[in-house]
Coordinates of N, CA, C and O and ligand atoms in Angstrom, one line a residue:
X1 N 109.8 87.7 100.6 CA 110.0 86.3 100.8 C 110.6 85.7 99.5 O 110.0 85.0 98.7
X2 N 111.6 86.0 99.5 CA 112.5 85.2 97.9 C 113.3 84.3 98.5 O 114.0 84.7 99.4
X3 N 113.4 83.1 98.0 CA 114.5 82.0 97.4 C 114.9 81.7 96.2 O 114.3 81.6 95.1
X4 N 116.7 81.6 96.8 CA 117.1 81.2 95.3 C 117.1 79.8 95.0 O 117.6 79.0 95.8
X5 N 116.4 79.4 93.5 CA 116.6 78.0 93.8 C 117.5 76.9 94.3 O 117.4 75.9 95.0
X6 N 118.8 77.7 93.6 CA 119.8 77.0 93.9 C 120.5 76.8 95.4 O 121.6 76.5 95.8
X7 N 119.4 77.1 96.1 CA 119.4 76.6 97.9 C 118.7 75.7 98.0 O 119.1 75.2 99.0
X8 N 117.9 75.2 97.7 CA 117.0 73.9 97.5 C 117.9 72.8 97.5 O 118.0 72.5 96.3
X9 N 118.6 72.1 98.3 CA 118.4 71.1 97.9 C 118.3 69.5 97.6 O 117.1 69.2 97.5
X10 N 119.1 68.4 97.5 CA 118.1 67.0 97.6 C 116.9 66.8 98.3 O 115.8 66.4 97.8
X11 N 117.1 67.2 100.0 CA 116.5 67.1 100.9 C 115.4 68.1 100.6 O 114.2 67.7 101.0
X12 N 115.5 69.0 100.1 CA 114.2 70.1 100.4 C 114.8 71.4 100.9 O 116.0 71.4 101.0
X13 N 114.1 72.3 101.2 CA 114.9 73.6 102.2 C 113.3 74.1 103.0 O 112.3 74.6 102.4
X14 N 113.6 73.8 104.8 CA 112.6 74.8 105.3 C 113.2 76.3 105.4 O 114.4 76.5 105.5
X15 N 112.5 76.9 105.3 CA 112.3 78.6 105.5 C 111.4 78.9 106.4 O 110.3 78.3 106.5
X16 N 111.6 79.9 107.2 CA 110.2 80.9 107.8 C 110.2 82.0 107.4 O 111.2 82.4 106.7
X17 N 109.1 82.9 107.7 CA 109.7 84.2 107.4 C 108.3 85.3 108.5 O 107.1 85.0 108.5
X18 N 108.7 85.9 109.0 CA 107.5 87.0 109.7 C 106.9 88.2 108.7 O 107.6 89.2 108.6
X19 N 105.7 88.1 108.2 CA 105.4 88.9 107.2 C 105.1 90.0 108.2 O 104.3 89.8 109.1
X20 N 105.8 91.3 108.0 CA 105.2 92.4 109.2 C 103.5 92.4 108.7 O 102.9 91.8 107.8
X21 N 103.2 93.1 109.5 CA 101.5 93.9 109.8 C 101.4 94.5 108.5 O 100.5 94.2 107.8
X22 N 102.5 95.6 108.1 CA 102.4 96.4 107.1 C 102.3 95.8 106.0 O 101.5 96.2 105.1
X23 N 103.0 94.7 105.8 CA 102.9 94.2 104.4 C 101.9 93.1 104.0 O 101.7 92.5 103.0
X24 N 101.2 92.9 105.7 CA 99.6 92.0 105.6 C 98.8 92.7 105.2 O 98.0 92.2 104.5
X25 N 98.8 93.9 105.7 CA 97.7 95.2 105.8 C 97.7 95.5 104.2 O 96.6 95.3 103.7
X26 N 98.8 95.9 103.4 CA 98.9 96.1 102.2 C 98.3 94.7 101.6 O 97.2 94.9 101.1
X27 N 98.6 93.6 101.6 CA 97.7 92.4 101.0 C 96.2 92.8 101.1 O 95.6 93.4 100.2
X28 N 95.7 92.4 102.2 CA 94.3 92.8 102.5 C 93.6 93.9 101.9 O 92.5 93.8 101.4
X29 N 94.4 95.1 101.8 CA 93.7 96.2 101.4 C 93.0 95.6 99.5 O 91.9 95.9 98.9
X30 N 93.5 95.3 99.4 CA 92.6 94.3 98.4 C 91.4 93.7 98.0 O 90.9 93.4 96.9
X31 N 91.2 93.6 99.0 CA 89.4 93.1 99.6 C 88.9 94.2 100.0 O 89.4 94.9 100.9
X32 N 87.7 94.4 99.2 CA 86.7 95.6 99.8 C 86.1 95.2 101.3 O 85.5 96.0 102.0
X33 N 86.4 93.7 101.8 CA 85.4 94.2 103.7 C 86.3 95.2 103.9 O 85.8 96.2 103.6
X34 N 87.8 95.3 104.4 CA 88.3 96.4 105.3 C 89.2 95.2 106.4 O 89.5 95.4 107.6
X35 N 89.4 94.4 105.8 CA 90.5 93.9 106.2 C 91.9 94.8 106.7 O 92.6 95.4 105.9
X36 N 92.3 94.5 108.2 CA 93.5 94.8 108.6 C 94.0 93.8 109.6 O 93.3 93.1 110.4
X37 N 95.2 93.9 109.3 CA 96.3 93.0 110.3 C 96.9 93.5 111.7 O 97.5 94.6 112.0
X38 N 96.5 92.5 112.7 CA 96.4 92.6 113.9 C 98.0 92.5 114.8 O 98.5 93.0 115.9
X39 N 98.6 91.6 113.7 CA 100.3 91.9 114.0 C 100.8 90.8 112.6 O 100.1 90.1 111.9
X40 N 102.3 90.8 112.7 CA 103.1 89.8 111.9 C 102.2 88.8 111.8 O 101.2 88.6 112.5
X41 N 102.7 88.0 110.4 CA 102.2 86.7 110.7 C 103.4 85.6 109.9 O 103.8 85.8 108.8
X42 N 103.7 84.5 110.9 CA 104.6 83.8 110.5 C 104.5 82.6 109.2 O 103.7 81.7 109.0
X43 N 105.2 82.8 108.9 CA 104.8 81.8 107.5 C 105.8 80.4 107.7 O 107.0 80.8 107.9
X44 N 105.7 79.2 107.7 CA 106.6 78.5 107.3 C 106.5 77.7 105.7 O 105.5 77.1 105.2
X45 N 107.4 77.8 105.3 CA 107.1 76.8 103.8 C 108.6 75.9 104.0 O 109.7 75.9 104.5
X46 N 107.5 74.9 103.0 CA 109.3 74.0 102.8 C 109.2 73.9 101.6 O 108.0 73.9 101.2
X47 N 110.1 73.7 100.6 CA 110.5 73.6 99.1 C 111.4 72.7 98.6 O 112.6 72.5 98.9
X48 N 110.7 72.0 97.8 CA 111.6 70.6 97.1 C 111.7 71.1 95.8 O 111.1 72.1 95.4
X49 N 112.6 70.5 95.0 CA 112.9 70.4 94.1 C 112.6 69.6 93.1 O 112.4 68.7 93.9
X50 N 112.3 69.1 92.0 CA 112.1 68.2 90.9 C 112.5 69.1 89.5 O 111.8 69.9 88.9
X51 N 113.7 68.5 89.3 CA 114.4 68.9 87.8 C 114.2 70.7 88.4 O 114.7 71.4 89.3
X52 N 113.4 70.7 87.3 CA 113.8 72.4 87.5 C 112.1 73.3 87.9 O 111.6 74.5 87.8
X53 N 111.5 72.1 88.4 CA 110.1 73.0 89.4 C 110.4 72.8 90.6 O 111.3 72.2 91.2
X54 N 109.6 73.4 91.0 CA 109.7 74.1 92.5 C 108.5 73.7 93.3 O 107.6 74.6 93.1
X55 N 108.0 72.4 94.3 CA 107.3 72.6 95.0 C 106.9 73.3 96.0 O 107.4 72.8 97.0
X56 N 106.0 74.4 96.3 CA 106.1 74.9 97.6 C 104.8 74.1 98.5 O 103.8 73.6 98.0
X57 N 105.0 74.1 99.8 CA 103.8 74.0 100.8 C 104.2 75.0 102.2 O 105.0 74.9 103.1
X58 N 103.4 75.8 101.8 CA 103.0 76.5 103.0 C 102.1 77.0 103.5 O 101.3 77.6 102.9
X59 N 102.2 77.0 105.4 CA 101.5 77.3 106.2 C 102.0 78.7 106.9 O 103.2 79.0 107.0
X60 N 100.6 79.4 107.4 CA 100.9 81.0 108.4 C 99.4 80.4 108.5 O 98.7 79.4 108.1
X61 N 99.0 81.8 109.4 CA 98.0 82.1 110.0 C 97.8 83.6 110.2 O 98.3 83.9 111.2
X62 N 97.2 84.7 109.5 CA 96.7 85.5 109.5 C 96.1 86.4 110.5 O 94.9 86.5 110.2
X63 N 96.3 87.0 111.5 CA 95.6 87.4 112.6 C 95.0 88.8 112.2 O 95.7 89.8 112.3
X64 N 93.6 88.8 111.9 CA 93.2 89.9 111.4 C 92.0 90.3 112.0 O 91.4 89.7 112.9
X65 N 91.8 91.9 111.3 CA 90.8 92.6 112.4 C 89.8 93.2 110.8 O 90.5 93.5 109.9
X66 N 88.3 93.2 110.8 CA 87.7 93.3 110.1 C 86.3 94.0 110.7 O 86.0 93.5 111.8
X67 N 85.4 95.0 110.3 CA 84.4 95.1 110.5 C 82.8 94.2 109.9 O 82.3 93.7 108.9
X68 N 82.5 94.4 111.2 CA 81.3 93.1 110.9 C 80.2 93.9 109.2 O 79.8 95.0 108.8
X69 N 80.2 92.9 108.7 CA 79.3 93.6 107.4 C 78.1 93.8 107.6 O 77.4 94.2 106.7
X70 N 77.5 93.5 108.7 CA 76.1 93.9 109.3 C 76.3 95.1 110.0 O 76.1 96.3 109.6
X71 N 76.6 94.7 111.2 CA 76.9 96.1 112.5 C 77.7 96.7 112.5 O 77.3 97.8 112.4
X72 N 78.9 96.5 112.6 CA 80.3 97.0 111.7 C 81.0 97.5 112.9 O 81.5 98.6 113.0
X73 N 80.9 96.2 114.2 CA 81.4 96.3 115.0 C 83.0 95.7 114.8 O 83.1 95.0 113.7
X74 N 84.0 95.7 115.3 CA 85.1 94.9 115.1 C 85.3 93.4 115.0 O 85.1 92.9 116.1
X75 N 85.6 92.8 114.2 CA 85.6 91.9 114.7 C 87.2 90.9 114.2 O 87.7 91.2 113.1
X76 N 87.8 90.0 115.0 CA 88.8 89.2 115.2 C 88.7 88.1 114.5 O 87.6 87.5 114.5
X77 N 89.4 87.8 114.0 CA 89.4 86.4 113.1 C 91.4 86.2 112.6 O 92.2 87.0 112.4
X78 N 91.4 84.6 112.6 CA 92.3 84.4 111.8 C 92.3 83.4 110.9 O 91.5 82.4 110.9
X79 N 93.0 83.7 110.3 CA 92.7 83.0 108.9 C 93.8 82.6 108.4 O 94.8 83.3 108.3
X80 N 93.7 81.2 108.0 CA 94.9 80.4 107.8 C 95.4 80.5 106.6 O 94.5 80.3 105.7
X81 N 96.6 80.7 106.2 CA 97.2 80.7 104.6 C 97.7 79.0 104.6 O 98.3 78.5 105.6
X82 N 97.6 78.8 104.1 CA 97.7 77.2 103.6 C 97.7 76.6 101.8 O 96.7 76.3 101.2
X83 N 98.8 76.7 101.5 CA 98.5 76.1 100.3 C 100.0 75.1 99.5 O 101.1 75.0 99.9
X84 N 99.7 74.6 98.7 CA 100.6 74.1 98.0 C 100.9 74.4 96.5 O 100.1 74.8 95.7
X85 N 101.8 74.2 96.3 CA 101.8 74.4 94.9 C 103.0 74.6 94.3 O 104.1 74.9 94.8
X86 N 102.9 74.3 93.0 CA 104.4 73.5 91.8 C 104.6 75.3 91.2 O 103.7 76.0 90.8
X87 N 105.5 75.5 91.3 CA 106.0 76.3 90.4 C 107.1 76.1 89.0 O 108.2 75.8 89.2
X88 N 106.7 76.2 87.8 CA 106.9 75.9 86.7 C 108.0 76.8 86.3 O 107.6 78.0 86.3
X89 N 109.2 76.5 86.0 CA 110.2 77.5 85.1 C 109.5 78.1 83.6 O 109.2 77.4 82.6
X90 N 109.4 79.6 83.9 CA 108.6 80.0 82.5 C 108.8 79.4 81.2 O 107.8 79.0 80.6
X91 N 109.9 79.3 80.7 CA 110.0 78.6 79.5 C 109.7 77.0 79.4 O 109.5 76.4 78.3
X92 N 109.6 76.5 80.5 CA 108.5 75.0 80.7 C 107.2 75.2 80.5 O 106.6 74.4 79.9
X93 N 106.8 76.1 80.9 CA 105.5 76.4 81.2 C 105.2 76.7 79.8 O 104.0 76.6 79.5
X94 N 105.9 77.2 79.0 CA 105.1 77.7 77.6 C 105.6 76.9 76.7 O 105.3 77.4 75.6
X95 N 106.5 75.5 76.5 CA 106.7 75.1 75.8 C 105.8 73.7 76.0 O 105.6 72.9 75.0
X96 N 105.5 73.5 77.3 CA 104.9 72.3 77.4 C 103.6 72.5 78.7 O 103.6 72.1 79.9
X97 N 102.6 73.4 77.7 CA 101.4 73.5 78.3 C 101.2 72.6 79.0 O 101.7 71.5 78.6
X98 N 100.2 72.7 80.8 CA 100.0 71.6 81.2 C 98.8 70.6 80.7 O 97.6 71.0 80.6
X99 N 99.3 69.2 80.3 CA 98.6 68.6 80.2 C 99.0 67.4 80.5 O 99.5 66.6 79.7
X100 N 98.8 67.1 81.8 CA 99.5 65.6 82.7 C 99.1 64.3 82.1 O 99.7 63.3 82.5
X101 N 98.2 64.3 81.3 CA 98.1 63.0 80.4 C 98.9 62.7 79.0 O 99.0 61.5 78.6
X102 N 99.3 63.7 78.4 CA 100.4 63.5 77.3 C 101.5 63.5 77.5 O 102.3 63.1 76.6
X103 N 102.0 64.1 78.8 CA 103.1 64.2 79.4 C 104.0 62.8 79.2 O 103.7 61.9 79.9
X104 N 105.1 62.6 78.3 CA 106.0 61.2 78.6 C 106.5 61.2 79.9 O 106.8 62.3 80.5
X105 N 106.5 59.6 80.7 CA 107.7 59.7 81.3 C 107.2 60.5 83.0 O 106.6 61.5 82.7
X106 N 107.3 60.4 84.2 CA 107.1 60.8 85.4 C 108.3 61.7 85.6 O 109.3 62.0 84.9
X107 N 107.7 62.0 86.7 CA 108.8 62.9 86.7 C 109.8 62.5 88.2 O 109.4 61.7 89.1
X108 N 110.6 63.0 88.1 CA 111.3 62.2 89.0 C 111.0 62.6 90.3 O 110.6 63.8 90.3
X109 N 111.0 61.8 91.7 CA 110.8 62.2 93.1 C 108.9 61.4 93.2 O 107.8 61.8 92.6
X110 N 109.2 60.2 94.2 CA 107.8 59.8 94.4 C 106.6 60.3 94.6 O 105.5 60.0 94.2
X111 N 107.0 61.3 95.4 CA 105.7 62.2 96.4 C 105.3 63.2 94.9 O 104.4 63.9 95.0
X112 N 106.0 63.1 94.0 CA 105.2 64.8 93.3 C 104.4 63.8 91.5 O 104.7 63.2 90.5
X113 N 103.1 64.1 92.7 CA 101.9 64.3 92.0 C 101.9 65.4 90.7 O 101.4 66.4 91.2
X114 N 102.3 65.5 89.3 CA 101.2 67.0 88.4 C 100.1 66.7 88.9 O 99.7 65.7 89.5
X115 N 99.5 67.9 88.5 CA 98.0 67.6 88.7 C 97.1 67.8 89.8 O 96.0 68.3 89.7
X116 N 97.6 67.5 91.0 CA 97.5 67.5 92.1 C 97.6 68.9 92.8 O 96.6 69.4 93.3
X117 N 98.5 69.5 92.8 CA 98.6 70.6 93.0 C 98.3 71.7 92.4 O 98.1 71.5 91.2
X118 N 98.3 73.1 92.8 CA 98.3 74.5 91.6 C 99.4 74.5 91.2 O 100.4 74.0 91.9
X119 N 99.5 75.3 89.9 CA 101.0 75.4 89.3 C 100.6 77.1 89.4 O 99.5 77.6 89.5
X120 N 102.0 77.9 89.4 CA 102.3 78.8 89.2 C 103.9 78.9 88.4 O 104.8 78.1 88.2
X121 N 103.8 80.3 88.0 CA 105.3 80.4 86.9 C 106.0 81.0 87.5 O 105.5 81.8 88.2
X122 N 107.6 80.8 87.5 CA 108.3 81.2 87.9 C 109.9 81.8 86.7 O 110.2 81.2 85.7
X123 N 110.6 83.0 87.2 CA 111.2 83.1 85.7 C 112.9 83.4 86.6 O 112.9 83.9 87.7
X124 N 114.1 83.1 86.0 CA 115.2 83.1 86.7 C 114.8 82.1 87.5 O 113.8 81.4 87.5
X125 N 116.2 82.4 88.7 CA 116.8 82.1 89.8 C 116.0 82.4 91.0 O 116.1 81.6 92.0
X126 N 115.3 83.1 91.0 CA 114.8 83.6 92.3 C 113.1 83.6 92.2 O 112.5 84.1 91.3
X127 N 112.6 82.8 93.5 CA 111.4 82.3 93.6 C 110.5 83.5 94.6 O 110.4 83.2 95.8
X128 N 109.9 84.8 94.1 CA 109.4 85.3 95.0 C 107.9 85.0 95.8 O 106.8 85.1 95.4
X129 N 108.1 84.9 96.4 CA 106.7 84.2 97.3 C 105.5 85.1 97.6 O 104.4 84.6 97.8
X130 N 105.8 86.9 97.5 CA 105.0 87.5 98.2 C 103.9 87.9 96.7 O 102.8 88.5 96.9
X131 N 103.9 87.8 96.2 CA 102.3 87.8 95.0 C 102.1 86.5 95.4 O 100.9 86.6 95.2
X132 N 102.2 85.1 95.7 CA 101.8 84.0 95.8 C 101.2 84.1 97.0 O 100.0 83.8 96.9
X133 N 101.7 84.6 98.3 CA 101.2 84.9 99.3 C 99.9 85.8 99.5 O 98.8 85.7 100.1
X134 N 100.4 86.5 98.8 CA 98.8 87.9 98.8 C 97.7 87.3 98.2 O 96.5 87.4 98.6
X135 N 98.1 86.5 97.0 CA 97.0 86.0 96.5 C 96.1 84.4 97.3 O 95.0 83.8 97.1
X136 N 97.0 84.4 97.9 CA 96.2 83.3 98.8 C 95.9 83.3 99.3 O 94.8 82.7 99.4
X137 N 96.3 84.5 100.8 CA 95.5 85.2 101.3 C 94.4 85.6 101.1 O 93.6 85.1 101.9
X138 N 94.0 86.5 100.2 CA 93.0 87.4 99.6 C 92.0 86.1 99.2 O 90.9 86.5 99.5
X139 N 91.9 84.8 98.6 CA 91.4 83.4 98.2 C 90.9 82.9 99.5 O 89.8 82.3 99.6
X140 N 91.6 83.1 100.8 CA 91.5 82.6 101.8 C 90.1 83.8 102.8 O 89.3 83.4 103.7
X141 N 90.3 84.9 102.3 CA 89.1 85.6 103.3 C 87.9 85.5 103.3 O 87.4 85.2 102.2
X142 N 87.3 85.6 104.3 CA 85.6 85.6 103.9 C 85.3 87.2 103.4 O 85.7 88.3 103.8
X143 N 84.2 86.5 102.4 CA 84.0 87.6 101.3 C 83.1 88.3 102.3 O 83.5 89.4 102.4
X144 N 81.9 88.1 103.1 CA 81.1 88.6 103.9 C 81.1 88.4 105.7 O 80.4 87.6 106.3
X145 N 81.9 89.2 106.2 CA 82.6 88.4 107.1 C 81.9 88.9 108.3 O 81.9 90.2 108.2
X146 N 81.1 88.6 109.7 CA 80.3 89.1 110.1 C 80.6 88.3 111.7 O 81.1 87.1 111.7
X147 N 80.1 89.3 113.4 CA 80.6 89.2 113.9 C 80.1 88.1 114.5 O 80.9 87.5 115.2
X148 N 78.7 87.6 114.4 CA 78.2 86.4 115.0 C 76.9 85.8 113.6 O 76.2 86.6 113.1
X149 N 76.9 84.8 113.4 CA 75.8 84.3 112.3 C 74.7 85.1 112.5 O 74.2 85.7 111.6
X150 N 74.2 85.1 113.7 CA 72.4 86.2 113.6 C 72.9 87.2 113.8 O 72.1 87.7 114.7
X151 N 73.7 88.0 113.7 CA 73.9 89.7 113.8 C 72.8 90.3 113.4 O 72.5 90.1 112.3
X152 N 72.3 91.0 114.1 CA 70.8 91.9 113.9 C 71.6 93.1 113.1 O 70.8 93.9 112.7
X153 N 72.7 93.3 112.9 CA 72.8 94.7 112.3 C 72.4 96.4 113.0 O 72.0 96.9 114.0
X154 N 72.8 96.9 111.9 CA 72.2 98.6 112.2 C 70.8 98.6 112.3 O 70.1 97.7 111.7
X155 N 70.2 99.6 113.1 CA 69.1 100.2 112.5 C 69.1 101.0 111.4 O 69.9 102.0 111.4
X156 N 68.3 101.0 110.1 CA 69.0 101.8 109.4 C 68.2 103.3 109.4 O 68.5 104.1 108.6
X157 N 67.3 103.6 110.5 CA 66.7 104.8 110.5 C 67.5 105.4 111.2 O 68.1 106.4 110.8
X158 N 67.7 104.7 112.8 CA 68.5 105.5 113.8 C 70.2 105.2 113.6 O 71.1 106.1 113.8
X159 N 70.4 103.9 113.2 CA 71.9 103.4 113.0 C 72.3 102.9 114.5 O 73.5 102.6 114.7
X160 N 71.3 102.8 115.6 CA 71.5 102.1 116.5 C 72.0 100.1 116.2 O 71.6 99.2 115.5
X161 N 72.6 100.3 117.0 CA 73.3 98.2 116.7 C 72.3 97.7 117.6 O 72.3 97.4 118.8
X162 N 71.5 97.6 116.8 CA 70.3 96.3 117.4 C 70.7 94.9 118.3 O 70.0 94.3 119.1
X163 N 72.0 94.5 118.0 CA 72.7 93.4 118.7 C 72.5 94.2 120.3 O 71.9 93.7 121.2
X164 N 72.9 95.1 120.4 CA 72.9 95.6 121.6 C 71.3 95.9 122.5 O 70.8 95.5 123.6
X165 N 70.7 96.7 121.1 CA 69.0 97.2 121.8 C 68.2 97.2 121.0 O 68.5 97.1 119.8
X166 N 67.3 97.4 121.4 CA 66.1 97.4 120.2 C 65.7 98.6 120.4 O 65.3 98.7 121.5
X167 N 65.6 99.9 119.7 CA 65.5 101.0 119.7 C 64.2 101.8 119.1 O 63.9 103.0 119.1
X168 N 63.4 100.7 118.8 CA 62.0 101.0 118.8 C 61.6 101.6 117.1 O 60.4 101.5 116.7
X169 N 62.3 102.0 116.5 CA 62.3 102.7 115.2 C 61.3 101.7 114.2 O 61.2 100.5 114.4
X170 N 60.9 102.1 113.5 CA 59.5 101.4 112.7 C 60.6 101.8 111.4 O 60.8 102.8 110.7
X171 N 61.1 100.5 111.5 CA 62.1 100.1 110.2 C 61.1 99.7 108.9 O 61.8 99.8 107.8
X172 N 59.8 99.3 108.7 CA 58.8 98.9 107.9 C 58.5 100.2 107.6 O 58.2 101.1 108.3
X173 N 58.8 100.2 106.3 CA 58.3 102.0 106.1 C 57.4 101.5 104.5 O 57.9 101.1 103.4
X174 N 56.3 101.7 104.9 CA 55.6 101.3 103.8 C 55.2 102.1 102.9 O 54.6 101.7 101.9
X175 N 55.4 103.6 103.1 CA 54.8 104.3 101.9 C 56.1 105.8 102.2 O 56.4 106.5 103.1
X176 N 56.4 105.5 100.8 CA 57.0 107.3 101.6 C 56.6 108.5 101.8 O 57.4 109.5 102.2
X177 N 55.1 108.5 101.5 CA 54.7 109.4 102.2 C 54.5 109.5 103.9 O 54.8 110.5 104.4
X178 N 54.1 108.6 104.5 CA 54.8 108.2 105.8 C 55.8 108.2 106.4 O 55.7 108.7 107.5
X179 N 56.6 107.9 106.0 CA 58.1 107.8 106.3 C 59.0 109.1 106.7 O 60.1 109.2 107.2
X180 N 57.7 110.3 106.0 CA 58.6 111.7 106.3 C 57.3 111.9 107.8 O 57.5 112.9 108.5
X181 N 56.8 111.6 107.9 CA 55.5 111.8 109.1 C 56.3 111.4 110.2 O 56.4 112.1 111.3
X182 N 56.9 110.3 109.9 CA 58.0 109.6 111.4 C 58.6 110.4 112.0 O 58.5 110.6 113.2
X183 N 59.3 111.2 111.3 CA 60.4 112.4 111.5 C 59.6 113.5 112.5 O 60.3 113.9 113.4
X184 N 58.5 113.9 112.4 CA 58.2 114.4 113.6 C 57.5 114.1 114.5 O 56.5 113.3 114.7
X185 N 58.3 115.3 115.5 CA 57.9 114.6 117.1 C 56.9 115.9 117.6 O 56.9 117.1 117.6
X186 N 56.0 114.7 118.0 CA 54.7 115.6 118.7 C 54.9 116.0 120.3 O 54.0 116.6 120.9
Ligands
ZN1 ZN1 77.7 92.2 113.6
ZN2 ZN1 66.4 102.7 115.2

């Protein structure tokens, strides 16, 4: 997902772009749940210009497939990428650390807030979007992602999914000397 700046311009520039499976699946793998991608996911951003930053706002929606962290049955979710954010030409960025209150002078274009948004750096001509993307993504998952709020989980004696049955197993194991007594059957 790269743009060159110099396509930007007065008006803005919309873009889309279809991020395949493969290169969601590669994002996610990032996250220890076990995040995978269920198919493409479409991204739209639009991009203004001011002087020489780059606002981005963009929207996708993630359609992903995840094991429950309890039962670790499958489970479906999507998850919205949504974000905005100023991208800063590197040598702006390091000559004039952000600090929107010493800043002289507005910057030109009504709608653009500093401050307001995240900044990110940008270096050259060409704005690549997909580390911006992964990382928002990856910001955007649930860290503990589970198939219904009371998920009963495994059994962890038999590993039966309790969501399903109750399997009788005397999960209270109070002594371990006990605990090896369970194991046989009379
Ligand atoms: Zn579950
Ligand atoms: Zn059990």
């Amino acid at each position: 997902m790269r743009v060159n700046i110099d396509e930007i311009k007065e008006a803005g520039l919309r873009r889309s772009w279809d991020v395949t499976r493969e290169a969601i699946d590669e994002m996610v793998a990032g996250d220890p749940a076990g995040y995978r991608a269920r198919g493409a996911t479409h991204l739209d951003a639009k991009l203004d210009k001011i002087e020489r930053r780059v606002r981005v706002d963009a929207h996708g929606k993630a359609e992903l497939t995840v094991p429950c962290g309890r039962c670790l049955s499958p489970v479906s979710l999507d998850v919205p990428v949504d974000f905005e954010l100023t991208l800063v030409p590197a040598d702006e960025y390091v000559d004039e650390p952000r600090s929107d209150k010493e800043k002289g002078g507005a910057p030109v274009g009504g709608s653009f807030e500093p401050g307001e948004a995240e900044e990110d750096v940008y270096a050259g001509k060409v704005i690549d979007l997909d580390p911006i993307v992964r990382e928002q993504l990856l910001l955007a998952l649930p860290s503990y992602p589970v198939c219904k709020e009371d998920c009963k989980g495994l059994c962890p004696v038999c590993g039966a999914n309790l969501n399903d049955r109750e399997c009788g197993c005397d999960r209270h194991v109070p002594d371990p000397r006990w605990a090896s007594l369970k194991n046989v059957k009379l």
